[in-house]
Amino acid sequence: MDSTEDLDYPQIIFQYSNGFLVSKVMFTACELGVFDLLLQSGRPLSLDVIAARLGTSIMGMERLLDACVGLKLLAVELRREGAFYRNTEISNIYLTKSSPKSQYHIMMYYSNTVYLCWHYLTDAVREGRNQYERAFGISSKDLFGAMYRSEEEMLKFLAGQNSIWSICGRDVLTAFDLSPFTQIYDLGGGGGALAQECVFLYPNCTVTIYDLPKVVQVAKERLVPPEERRIAFHEGDFFKDSIPEADLYILSKILHDWDDEKCRQLLAEVYKACRPGGGVLLVESLLSEDRSGPVETQLYSLNMLVQTEGKERTAVEYSELLGAAGFREVQVRRTGKLYDAVLGRK
């Protein structure tokens, strides 16, 4: 029997059409502090109490809470006094600010920045370029100048990336045994969450976060604990400045920002700096070789179109980029999660 016979095509189309509504419900509940309030209360709260404490209308909050119940982000208990709401486990773990695995910051980045770029997806597809100028009225000739257009926006982005590594960092850093590499450079290491996970997993290593001066300053002052002595910092632009010698270079979600020419340029410089026997670890979301999935990676690639100069790639494409720079013994590990690992050796 053709498997398509069981598909409810109108329902699928409706679900796809409503996808942005679903995410906006979650983003709005996060921004208003619904999940944080319910966690802090330690008990279910009524609609009136939630609306009063968060300073919203009762009518609007009721609809938002009911939508969250439908999405399994909240649970509701009907009492004689009315409806009482509480967080579900998934919300306590991922949507409250205080959770170690909180995704709050990346939610806010998507809601306030990514969404505005996606509004111009049609233009991005027509033109083949990112949409910062339309979305924010600023030039994107300096890509990260546009992305880091204010300290607030930069902090939002860095905190969002840190939240991703709080749940994905261990998977990519243990995809290969990195213990032989003792001096590591995390190129474009941003807020430092991956570096912190690395020194936790491999206590004998040191990690240097190499990033733009203003990123390093924020990471030092606000994101990386000052007592962590195994993490150092290096200010620079790896497309313009020299890359110091090391055993291993981590490029996590770096190459997907750039076209093939820029990737080859960067990897060639990394190869020159790398010690013999050392390597480079790419952390990226890998497309299948026939480009039929995963759907998350296909969507990420569209996001690269509206926000950057790059794209998501297949394992073979990354292997070819590494090979062109001189790296050999390229190995690929699919983690089964959002991000995968590719290791090349010199």
GROMACS .gro file of C-alpha atoms in nm:
model
  346
    1MET     CA    1   0.000   0.000   0.000
    2ASP     CA    2   0.124   0.348  -0.087
    3SER     CA    3   0.215   0.510   0.244
    4THR     CA    4   0.073   0.840   0.119
    5GLU     CA    5  -0.281   0.698   0.134
    6ASP     CA    6  -0.288   0.746   0.511
    7LEU     CA    7  -0.174   1.108   0.500
    8ASP     CA    8  -0.423   1.384   0.572
    9TYR     CA    9  -0.285   1.639   0.328
   10PRO     CA   10  -0.508   1.934   0.433
   11GLN     CA   11  -0.414   1.876   0.799
   12ILE     CA   12  -0.042   1.869   0.710
   13ILE     CA   13  -0.074   2.196   0.519
   14PHE     CA   14  -0.262   2.355   0.808
   15GLN     CA   15   0.009   2.243   1.050
   16TYR     CA   16   0.283   2.385   0.829
   17SER     CA   17   0.090   2.712   0.788
   18ASN     CA   18   0.049   2.744   1.162
   19GLY     CA   19   0.414   2.670   1.241
   20PHE     CA   20   0.506   3.033   1.297
   21LEU     CA   21   0.205   3.076   1.528
   22VAL     CA   22   0.326   2.788   1.744
   23SER     CA   23   0.676   2.929   1.784
   24LYS     CA   24   0.545   3.279   1.854
   25VAL     CA   25   0.323   3.146   2.135
   26MET     CA   26   0.630   2.990   2.298
   27PHE     CA   27   0.844   3.301   2.244
   28THR     CA   28   0.575   3.530   2.389
   29ALA     CA   29   0.522   3.315   2.699
   30CYS     CA   30   0.901   3.320   2.754
   31GLU     CA   31   0.927   3.696   2.703
   32LEU     CA   32   0.640   3.773   2.941
   33GLY     CA   33   0.791   3.546   3.207
   34VAL     CA   34   0.508   3.291   3.231
   35PHE     CA   35   0.734   2.989   3.283
   36ASP     CA   36   0.963   3.170   3.527
   37LEU     CA   37   0.668   3.286   3.739
   38LEU     CA   38   0.517   2.937   3.758
   39LEU     CA   39   0.853   2.782   3.848
   40GLN     CA   40   0.917   3.040   4.121
   41SER     CA   41   0.568   3.001   4.267
   42GLY     CA   42   0.618   2.629   4.333
   43ARG     CA   43   0.245   2.570   4.289
   44PRO     CA   44  -0.024   2.611   4.022
   45LEU     CA   45  -0.153   2.966   3.979
   46SER     CA   46  -0.487   3.099   3.862
   47LEU     CA   47  -0.536   3.305   3.547
   48ASP     CA   48  -0.611   3.619   3.750
   49VAL     CA   49  -0.293   3.587   3.955
   50ILE     CA   50  -0.072   3.521   3.652
   51ALA     CA   51  -0.217   3.815   3.459
   52ALA     CA   52  -0.186   4.048   3.758
   53ARG     CA   53   0.173   3.953   3.841
   54LEU     CA   54   0.288   3.981   3.479
   55GLY     CA   55   0.093   4.300   3.408
   56THR     CA   56  -0.120   4.170   3.120
   57SER     CA   57  -0.486   4.164   3.030
   58ILE     CA   58  -0.686   3.870   3.162
   59MET     CA   59  -0.841   3.805   2.821
   60GLY     CA   60  -0.507   3.796   2.640
   61MET     CA   61  -0.332   3.589   2.905
   62GLU     CA   62  -0.613   3.333   2.910
   63ARG     CA   63  -0.573   3.267   2.539
   64LEU     CA   64  -0.195   3.250   2.567
   65LEU     CA   65  -0.208   3.005   2.859
   66ASP     CA   66  -0.464   2.784   2.687
   67ALA     CA   67  -0.247   2.774   2.374
   68CYS     CA   68   0.049   2.671   2.591
   69VAL     CA   69  -0.164   2.392   2.738
   70GLY     CA   70  -0.245   2.272   2.386
   71LEU     CA   71   0.125   2.272   2.305
   72LYS     CA   72   0.203   2.071   2.622
   73LEU     CA   73   0.410   2.358   2.760
   74LEU     CA   74   0.166   2.403   3.048
   75ALA     CA   75  -0.080   2.179   3.229
   76VAL     CA   76  -0.417   2.300   3.358
   77GLU     CA   77  -0.618   2.188   3.660
   78LEU     CA   78  -0.987   2.283   3.681
   79ARG     CA   79  -1.103   2.366   4.033
   80ARG     CA   80  -1.419   2.518   4.169
   81GLU     CA   81  -1.237   2.854   4.178
   82GLY     CA   82  -1.140   2.823   3.812
   83ALA     CA   83  -0.843   2.710   3.602
   84PHE     CA   84  -0.499   2.675   3.763
   85TYR     CA   85  -0.185   2.645   3.550
   86ARG     CA   86   0.157   2.490   3.607
   87ASN     CA   87   0.465   2.420   3.398
   88THR     CA   88   0.522   2.085   3.234
   89GLU     CA   89   0.864   1.921   3.272
   90ILE     CA   90   0.983   2.038   2.931
   91SER     CA   91   0.911   2.402   3.022
   92ASN     CA   92   1.085   2.379   3.359
   93ILE     CA   93   1.397   2.235   3.193
   94TYR     CA   94   1.422   2.439   2.872
   95LEU     CA   95   1.208   2.753   2.898
   96THR     CA   96   1.289   2.896   3.242
   97LYS     CA   97   1.583   3.136   3.269
   98SER     CA   98   1.732   2.970   3.579
   99SER     CA   99   1.761   2.619   3.435
  100PRO     CA  100   2.115   2.502   3.338
  101LYS     CA  101   1.964   2.381   3.010
  102SER     CA  102   1.758   2.695   2.949
  103GLN     CA  103   1.692   2.789   2.587
  104TYR     CA  104   1.538   3.123   2.684
  105HIS     CA  105   1.813   3.336   2.529
  106ILE     CA  106   1.807   3.163   2.190
  107MET     CA  107   1.426   3.191   2.194
  108MET     CA  108   1.453   3.566   2.243
  109TYR     CA  109   1.714   3.595   1.968
  110TYR     CA  110   1.485   3.409   1.728
  111SER     CA  111   1.182   3.613   1.830
  112ASN     CA  112   1.343   3.957   1.808
  113THR     CA  113   1.606   3.912   1.536
  114VAL     CA  114   1.570   3.598   1.325
  115TYR     CA  115   1.196   3.647   1.272
  116LEU     CA  116   1.253   3.993   1.128
  117CYS     CA  117   1.499   3.854   0.872
  118TRP     CA  118   1.265   3.568   0.780
  119HIS     CA  119   0.995   3.819   0.698
  120TYR     CA  120   1.204   3.886   0.386
  121LEU     CA  121   1.268   3.524   0.287
  122THR     CA  122   1.104   3.576  -0.053
  123ASP     CA  123   1.346   3.861  -0.124
  124ALA     CA  124   1.639   3.649  -0.001
  125VAL     CA  125   1.546   3.367  -0.237
  126ARG     CA  126   1.508   3.607  -0.530
  127GLU     CA  127   1.834   3.790  -0.462
  128GLY     CA  128   2.050   3.517  -0.303
  129ARG     CA  129   2.168   3.737  -0.017
  130ASN     CA  130   2.096   3.810   0.348
  131GLN     CA  131   1.829   4.058   0.453
  132TYR     CA  132   1.985   4.271   0.726
  133GLU     CA  133   1.943   4.587   0.525
  134ARG     CA  134   1.568   4.538   0.482
  135ALA     CA  135   1.510   4.406   0.834
  136PHE     CA  136   1.721   4.655   1.028
  137GLY     CA  137   1.823   4.927   0.783
  138ILE     CA  138   2.194   4.850   0.813
  139SER     CA  139   2.454   4.730   0.564
  140SER     CA  140   2.570   4.369   0.590
  141LYS     CA  141   2.898   4.417   0.404
  142ASP     CA  142   3.059   4.360   0.745
  143LEU     CA  143   2.853   4.054   0.839
  144PHE     CA  144   2.933   4.041   1.208
  145GLY     CA  145   2.928   4.418   1.231
  146ALA     CA  146   2.562   4.384   1.132
  147MET     CA  147   2.496   4.092   1.364
  148TYR     CA  148   2.670   4.267   1.655
  149ARG     CA  149   2.517   4.606   1.577
  150SER     CA  150   2.479   4.687   1.947
  151GLU     CA  151   2.618   4.544   2.270
  152GLU     CA  152   2.267   4.433   2.365
  153GLU     CA  153   2.224   4.246   2.036
  154MET     CA  154   2.568   4.088   2.066
  155LEU     CA  155   2.501   3.971   2.421
  156LYS     CA  156   2.166   3.829   2.314
  157PHE     CA  157   2.334   3.634   2.034
  158LEU     CA  158   2.622   3.506   2.250
  159ALA     CA  159   2.390   3.403   2.534
  160GLY     CA  160   2.171   3.227   2.279
  161GLN     CA  161   2.466   3.031   2.140
  162ASN     CA  162   2.573   2.939   2.493
  163SER     CA  163   2.227   2.798   2.558
  164ILE     CA  164   2.260   2.571   2.254
  165TRP     CA  165   2.590   2.428   2.377
  166SER     CA  166   2.441   2.366   2.720
  167ILE     CA  167   2.244   2.080   2.562
  168CYS     CA  168   2.452   1.994   2.253
  169GLY     CA  169   2.812   2.060   2.360
  170ARG     CA  170   2.883   1.724   2.521
  171ASP     CA  171   2.760   1.529   2.217
  172VAL     CA  172   2.992   1.701   1.970
  173LEU     CA  173   3.296   1.711   2.200
  174THR     CA  174   3.275   1.339   2.278
  175ALA     CA  175   3.206   1.231   1.920
  176PHE     CA  176   3.585   1.181   1.902
  177ASP     CA  177   3.840   1.128   2.177
  178LEU     CA  178   4.003   1.471   2.200
  179SER     CA  179   4.223   1.388   2.499
  180PRO     CA  180   4.545   1.373   2.289
  181PHE     CA  181   4.502   1.744   2.206
  182THR     CA  182   4.619   1.954   2.498
  183GLN     CA  183   4.638   2.303   2.345
  184ILE     CA  184   4.312   2.394   2.176
  185TYR     CA  185   4.194   2.710   2.002
  186ASP     CA  186   3.820   2.768   1.974
  187LEU     CA  187   3.798   2.994   1.669
  188GLY     CA  188   3.494   3.219   1.693
  189GLY     CA  189   3.437   3.073   2.040
  190GLY     CA  190   3.194   3.351   2.131
  191GLY     CA  191   3.043   3.325   2.477
  192GLY     CA  192   3.264   3.036   2.580
  193ALA     CA  193   3.010   2.764   2.664
  194LEU     CA  194   3.175   2.510   2.433
  195ALA     CA  195   3.519   2.595   2.574
  196GLN     CA  196   3.388   2.544   2.928
  197GLU     CA  197   3.240   2.207   2.835
  198CYS     CA  198   3.569   2.110   2.668
  199VAL     CA  199   3.787   2.177   2.974
  200PHE     CA  200   3.533   1.993   3.189
  201LEU     CA  201   3.543   1.684   2.966
  202TYR     CA  202   3.919   1.697   2.905
  203PRO     CA  203   4.081   1.832   3.226
  204ASN     CA  204   4.435   1.817   3.081
  205CYS     CA  205   4.362   2.061   2.800
  206THR     CA  206   4.361   2.439   2.780
  207VAL     CA  207   4.128   2.624   2.546
  208THR     CA  208   4.184   2.970   2.401
  209ILE     CA  209   3.877   3.154   2.275
  210TYR     CA  210   3.978   3.345   1.962
  211ASP     CA  211   3.721   3.607   1.865
  212LEU     CA  212   3.667   3.973   1.782
  213PRO     CA  213   3.786   4.214   2.055
  214LYS     CA  214   3.436   4.324   2.158
  215VAL     CA  215   3.320   3.962   2.180
  216VAL     CA  216   3.618   3.867   2.395
  217GLN     CA  217   3.549   4.157   2.631
  218VAL     CA  218   3.188   4.052   2.683
  219ALA     CA  219   3.284   3.686   2.728
  220LYS     CA  220   3.551   3.778   2.984
  221GLU     CA  221   3.333   4.014   3.182
  222ARG     CA  222   2.994   3.844   3.170
  223LEU     CA  223   2.996   3.487   3.041
  224VAL     CA  224   3.310   3.293   3.139
  225PRO     CA  225   3.380   3.254   3.514
  226PRO     CA  226   3.704   3.438   3.603
  227GLU     CA  227   3.817   3.147   3.822
  228GLU     CA  228   3.836   2.916   3.517
  229ARG     CA  229   4.212   2.926   3.460
  230ARG     CA  230   4.217   2.671   3.175
  231ILE     CA  231   4.039   2.911   2.942
  232ALA     CA  232   4.234   3.197   2.784
  233PHE     CA  233   4.139   3.464   2.530
  234HIS     CA  234   4.285   3.593   2.206
  235GLU     CA  235   4.148   3.904   2.038
  236GLY     CA  236   4.152   3.906   1.659
  237ASP     CA  237   3.980   3.855   1.325
  238PHE     CA  238   4.083   3.518   1.189
  239PHE     CA  239   4.031   3.635   0.831
  240LYS     CA  240   4.276   3.923   0.878
  241ASP     CA  241   4.504   3.834   1.169
  242SER     CA  242   4.742   3.545   1.226
  243ILE     CA  243   4.625   3.225   1.393
  244PRO     CA  244   4.860   3.096   1.668
  245GLU     CA  245   5.002   2.745   1.672
  246ALA     CA  246   4.796   2.477   1.851
  247ASP     CA  247   4.718   2.104   1.859
  248LEU     CA  248   4.351   2.135   1.774
  249TYR     CA  249   4.125   2.404   1.632
  250ILE     CA  250   3.752   2.393   1.698
  251LEU     CA  251   3.528   2.566   1.444
  252SER     CA  252   3.177   2.532   1.581
  253LYS     CA  253   2.906   2.673   1.355
  254ILE     CA  254   3.168   2.888   1.180
  255LEU     CA  255   3.197   2.755   0.827
  256HIS     CA  256   2.821   2.759   0.773
  257ASP     CA  257   2.838   3.140   0.792
  258TRP     CA  258   3.058   3.166   0.481
  259ASP     CA  259   3.075   3.071   0.114
  260ASP     CA  260   3.316   2.805  -0.009
  261GLU     CA  261   3.589   3.054  -0.101
  262LYS     CA  262   3.597   3.205   0.249
  263CYS     CA  263   3.592   2.858   0.404
  264ARG     CA  264   3.890   2.749   0.195
  265GLN     CA  265   4.075   3.068   0.292
  266LEU     CA  266   4.017   3.012   0.663
  267LEU     CA  267   4.097   2.640   0.659
  268ALA     CA  268   4.421   2.705   0.469
  269GLU     CA  269   4.534   2.940   0.747
  270VAL     CA  270   4.431   2.690   1.014
  271TYR     CA  271   4.632   2.419   0.838
  272LYS     CA  272   4.942   2.640   0.830
  273ALA     CA  273   4.915   2.712   1.203
  274CYS     CA  274   4.831   2.355   1.308
  275ARG     CA  275   5.109   2.146   1.461
  276PRO     CA  276   5.199   1.820   1.278
  277GLY     CA  277   4.973   1.548   1.414
  278GLY     CA  278   4.717   1.806   1.519
  279GLY     CA  279   4.376   1.859   1.373
  280VAL     CA  280   4.061   2.061   1.322
  281LEU     CA  281   3.717   1.978   1.459
  282LEU     CA  282   3.420   2.112   1.265
  283VAL     CA  283   3.088   2.125   1.448
  284GLU     CA  284   2.801   2.170   1.207
  285SER     CA  285   2.451   2.047   1.129
  286LEU     CA  286   2.505   1.803   0.841
  287LEU     CA  287   2.274   1.759   0.544
  288SER     CA  288   2.227   1.406   0.415
  289GLU     CA  289   2.420   1.339   0.096
  290ASP     CA  290   2.103   1.343  -0.117
  291ARG     CA  291   2.000   1.667   0.059
  292SER     CA  292   1.662   1.516   0.153
  293GLY     CA  293   1.702   1.604   0.522
  294PRO     CA  294   1.716   1.643   0.811
  295VAL     CA  295   1.445   1.906   0.786
  296GLU     CA  296   1.599   2.104   1.074
  297THR     CA  297   1.922   2.138   0.876
  298GLN     CA  298   1.735   2.236   0.561
  299LEU     CA  299   1.564   2.512   0.759
  300TYR     CA  300   1.898   2.617   0.910
  301SER     CA  301   2.035   2.651   0.558
  302LEU     CA  302   1.753   2.890   0.472
  303ASN     CA  303   1.838   3.079   0.788
  304MET     CA  304   2.195   3.109   0.665
  305LEU     CA  305   2.052   3.263   0.349
  306VAL     CA  306   1.855   3.534   0.529
  307GLN     CA  307   2.123   3.604   0.793
  308THR     CA  308   2.471   3.521   0.661
  309GLU     CA  309   2.682   3.455   0.351
  310GLY     CA  310   2.690   3.078   0.398
  311LYS     CA  311   2.488   2.756   0.393
  312GLU     CA  312   2.462   2.415   0.555
  313ARG     CA  313   2.658   2.139   0.382
  314THR     CA  314   2.689   1.762   0.352
  315ALA     CA  315   2.965   1.559   0.516
  316VAL     CA  316   3.129   1.510   0.176
  317GLU     CA  317   3.130   1.884   0.110
  318TYR     CA  318   3.300   1.956   0.444
  319SER     CA  319   3.546   1.672   0.381
  320GLU     CA  320   3.634   1.824   0.042
  321LEU     CA  321   3.692   2.166   0.200
  322LEU     CA  322   3.922   2.008   0.459
  323GLY     CA  323   4.104   1.806   0.194
  324ALA     CA  324   4.161   2.116  -0.020
  325ALA     CA  325   4.332   2.281   0.278
  326GLY     CA  326   4.562   1.981   0.328
  327PHE     CA  327   4.387   1.793   0.610
  328ARG     CA  328   4.377   1.414   0.583
  329GLU     CA  329   4.215   1.120   0.761
  330VAL     CA  330   3.885   1.307   0.768
  331GLN     CA  331   3.628   1.133   0.989
  332VAL     CA  332   3.260   1.210   1.035
  333ARG     CA  333   3.048   1.139   1.341
  334ARG     CA  334   2.673   1.195   1.331
  335THR     CA  335   2.550   1.246   1.686
  336GLY     CA  336   2.182   1.190   1.615
  337LYS     CA  337   2.119   1.534   1.765
  338LEU     CA  338   2.115   1.886   1.616
  339TYR     CA  339   2.490   1.910   1.550
  340ASP     CA  340   2.749   1.668   1.417
  341ALA     CA  341   3.129   1.650   1.422
  342VAL     CA  342   3.393   1.626   1.148
  343LEU     CA  343   3.760   1.574   1.240
  344GLY     CA  344   4.051   1.631   1.003
  345ARG     CA  345   4.418   1.557   1.085
  346LYS     CA  346   4.741   1.717   0.969
   0.00000   0.00000   0.00000
